[in-house]
Short mmCIF file of C-alpha atoms in Angstrom, two decimals:
data_model
loop_
_atom_site.label_atom_id
_atom_site.label_comp_id
_atom_site.label_asym_id
_atom_site.label_seq_id
_atom_site.Cartn_x
_atom_site.Cartn_y
_atom_site.Cartn_z
CA MET U 1 -1.70 -16.98 7.59
CA PRO U 2 -0.30 -14.11 5.52
CA ALA U 3 0.08 -10.98 7.60
CA ARG U 4 -2.33 -8.20 6.82
CA PRO U 5 -1.94 -5.82 5.24
CA TRP U 6 -0.65 -8.02 2.40
CA ILE U 7 1.41 -5.20 0.97
CA THR U 8 2.93 -2.04 2.41
CA PRO U 9 2.30 1.60 1.53
CA GLU U 10 5.93 1.73 0.37
CA GLN U 11 5.28 -1.01 -2.21
CA VAL U 12 2.39 1.00 -3.64
CA ARG U 13 4.57 4.12 -3.82
CA GLU U 14 7.42 2.19 -5.50
CA TYR U 15 5.04 0.88 -8.17
CA SER U 16 3.14 4.10 -8.83
CA GLU U 17 4.23 6.79 -11.24
CA THR U 18 1.44 9.11 -10.13
CA PRO U 19 2.72 11.99 -7.95
CA GLU U 20 -0.56 12.14 -5.99
CA VAL U 21 -0.22 8.48 -5.01
CA VAL U 22 3.46 8.79 -4.12
CA ALA U 23 2.68 11.79 -1.89
CA ARG U 24 -0.22 10.05 -0.11
CA THR U 25 0.23 9.42 3.62
CA ASP U 26 0.83 5.94 5.04
CA ALA U 27 -2.51 6.11 6.87
CA LYS U 28 -4.44 6.83 3.68
CA LEU U 29 -2.55 4.20 1.67
CA THR U 30 -3.26 1.67 4.41
CA VAL U 31 -6.98 2.31 3.92
CA ASP U 32 -6.56 1.93 0.14
CA ILE U 33 -4.72 -1.37 0.72
CA SER U 34 -7.45 -2.60 3.06
CA ARG U 35 -10.07 -1.82 0.40
CA ALA U 36 -7.99 -3.68 -2.20
CA GLU U 37 -7.69 -6.75 0.05
CA GLN U 38 -11.43 -6.78 0.67
CA TYR U 39 -12.12 -6.46 -3.06
CA ILE U 40 -9.88 -9.48 -3.73
CA LEU U 41 -11.53 -11.57 -1.02
CA THR U 42 -14.98 -10.66 -2.36
CA TYR U 43 -14.00 -11.23 -6.01
CA THR U 44 -12.48 -14.64 -5.36
CA HIS U 45 -14.99 -15.80 -2.69
CA ASN U 46 -11.87 -17.36 -1.22
CA LYS U 47 -11.36 -16.88 2.50
CA GLY U 48 -8.78 -19.67 2.10
CA LEU U 49 -6.33 -16.99 0.96
CA LEU U 50 -6.17 -15.99 4.61
CA ASP U 51 -5.05 -19.51 5.57
CA MET U 52 -2.08 -19.66 3.18
CA ASP U 53 1.41 -19.48 4.63
CA GLU U 54 2.43 -17.02 1.95
CA LEU U 55 0.27 -15.06 -0.45
CA PRO U 56 0.83 -15.81 -4.18
CA GLU U 57 2.68 -13.12 -6.14
CA SER U 58 -0.25 -12.63 -8.52
CA VAL U 59 -2.54 -11.80 -5.58
CA LYS U 60 0.01 -9.32 -4.21
CA THR U 61 0.29 -7.75 -7.66
CA ALA U 62 -3.50 -7.42 -7.91
CA CYS U 63 -3.52 -5.81 -4.46
CA ILE U 64 -0.88 -3.26 -5.51
CA LEU U 65 -2.79 -2.40 -8.68
CA LEU U 66 -6.06 -1.98 -6.81
CA ALA U 67 -4.55 0.03 -3.97
CA GLU U 68 -2.90 2.36 -6.46
CA ALA U 69 -6.18 2.80 -8.34
CA TYR U 70 -8.07 3.57 -5.11
CA ALA U 71 -5.34 6.02 -4.03
CA HIS U 72 -5.28 7.69 -7.45
CA ASN U 73 -9.07 8.07 -7.55
CA ALA U 74 -9.25 9.39 -3.99
CA ALA U 75 -6.49 11.92 -4.62
CA LEU U 76 -8.17 13.18 -7.77
CA THR U 77 -11.57 13.35 -6.11
CA SER U 78 -10.24 15.44 -3.24
CA SER U 79 -8.56 17.89 -5.61
CA LYS U 80 -11.28 17.69 -8.24
CA THR U 81 -11.37 20.74 -10.42
CA LEU U 82 -13.78 20.62 -13.29
CA LYS U 83 -13.07 22.77 -16.27
CA SER U 84 -15.93 23.89 -18.38
CA GLU U 85 -16.32 26.24 -21.26
CA THR U 86 -19.16 27.44 -23.43
CA PHE U 87 -19.00 28.47 -27.08
CA ASP U 88 -22.28 29.76 -28.46
CA ASP U 89 -24.60 26.72 -28.28
CA TYR U 90 -21.83 24.26 -27.36
CA SER U 91 -20.50 23.58 -23.89
CA TYR U 92 -18.35 20.91 -22.32
CA SER U 93 -16.94 19.87 -18.97
CA ALA U 94 -13.58 18.16 -18.68
CA ASP U 95 -13.71 15.69 -15.82
CA HIS U 96 -10.75 14.03 -14.16
CA SER U 97 -9.79 10.54 -15.27
CA ASP U 98 -10.63 7.85 -12.72
CA ILE U 99 -8.98 4.47 -12.96
CA GLU U 100 -11.78 1.96 -13.37
CA VAL U 101 -11.28 -1.33 -11.56
CA ARG U 102 -12.80 -3.30 -14.44
CA ASN U 103 -10.02 -2.01 -16.71
CA LEU U 104 -7.20 -3.36 -14.52
CA ASP U 105 -7.50 -6.92 -15.95
CA LEU U 106 -7.52 -8.47 -12.49
CA ALA U 107 -9.09 -11.68 -13.78
CA ALA U 108 -5.75 -12.72 -15.26
CA LEU U 109 -4.17 -12.39 -11.81
CA LEU U 110 -6.98 -13.72 -9.62
CA ASP U 111 -9.00 -16.32 -11.54
CA ASP U 112 -6.81 -19.20 -10.32
CA TYR U 113 -8.02 -18.39 -6.79
CA VAL U 114 -11.74 -17.95 -7.47
CA VAL U 115 -13.97 -20.34 -5.56
CA ALA U 116 -17.42 -20.94 -6.97
CA ALA U 117 -20.00 -19.62 -4.56
CA ALA U 118 -23.41 -21.20 -4.26
CA ASN U 119 -26.14 -18.64 -4.63
CA GLY U 120 -28.74 -20.64 -2.70
CA THR U 121 -31.24 -20.91 -5.53
CA VAL U 122 -32.69 -23.88 -7.33
CA THR U 123 -33.08 -23.85 -11.08
CA MET U 124 -35.95 -25.90 -12.43
CA ARG U 125 -36.42 -26.78 -16.05
CA MET U 126 -39.90 -27.50 -17.25
CA ARG U 127 -40.53 -29.62 -20.25
CA ARG U 128 -43.53 -28.97 -22.44
CA LEU U 129 -45.71 -31.94 -23.29
#
């Protein structure tokens, strides 16, 4: 069974170019890594990943990407400063830029490990006479 966590906080720091992620504590990055692992297990429906002797590189890469995204988003949320201005009838607010998980293209890394999950429903087709 691959040891958990699958990756280390140092691996996330080495990959990231975001100063907030690099400065994040080991304890906080460990939580981000745990969230990334759980996301992967839920996405793939594959508890068999836990039974492998060694985790595939693509799964480790997905875990690093996710952990960095979670760390980045958490760091920005904690230091969130919204800028807003008003000009006559026009106003705007500049929000921080979250990394959205759906934009990480994790399917390319994880789809080989997805196990089809039964949803427990029966589909009936009715034919008209």
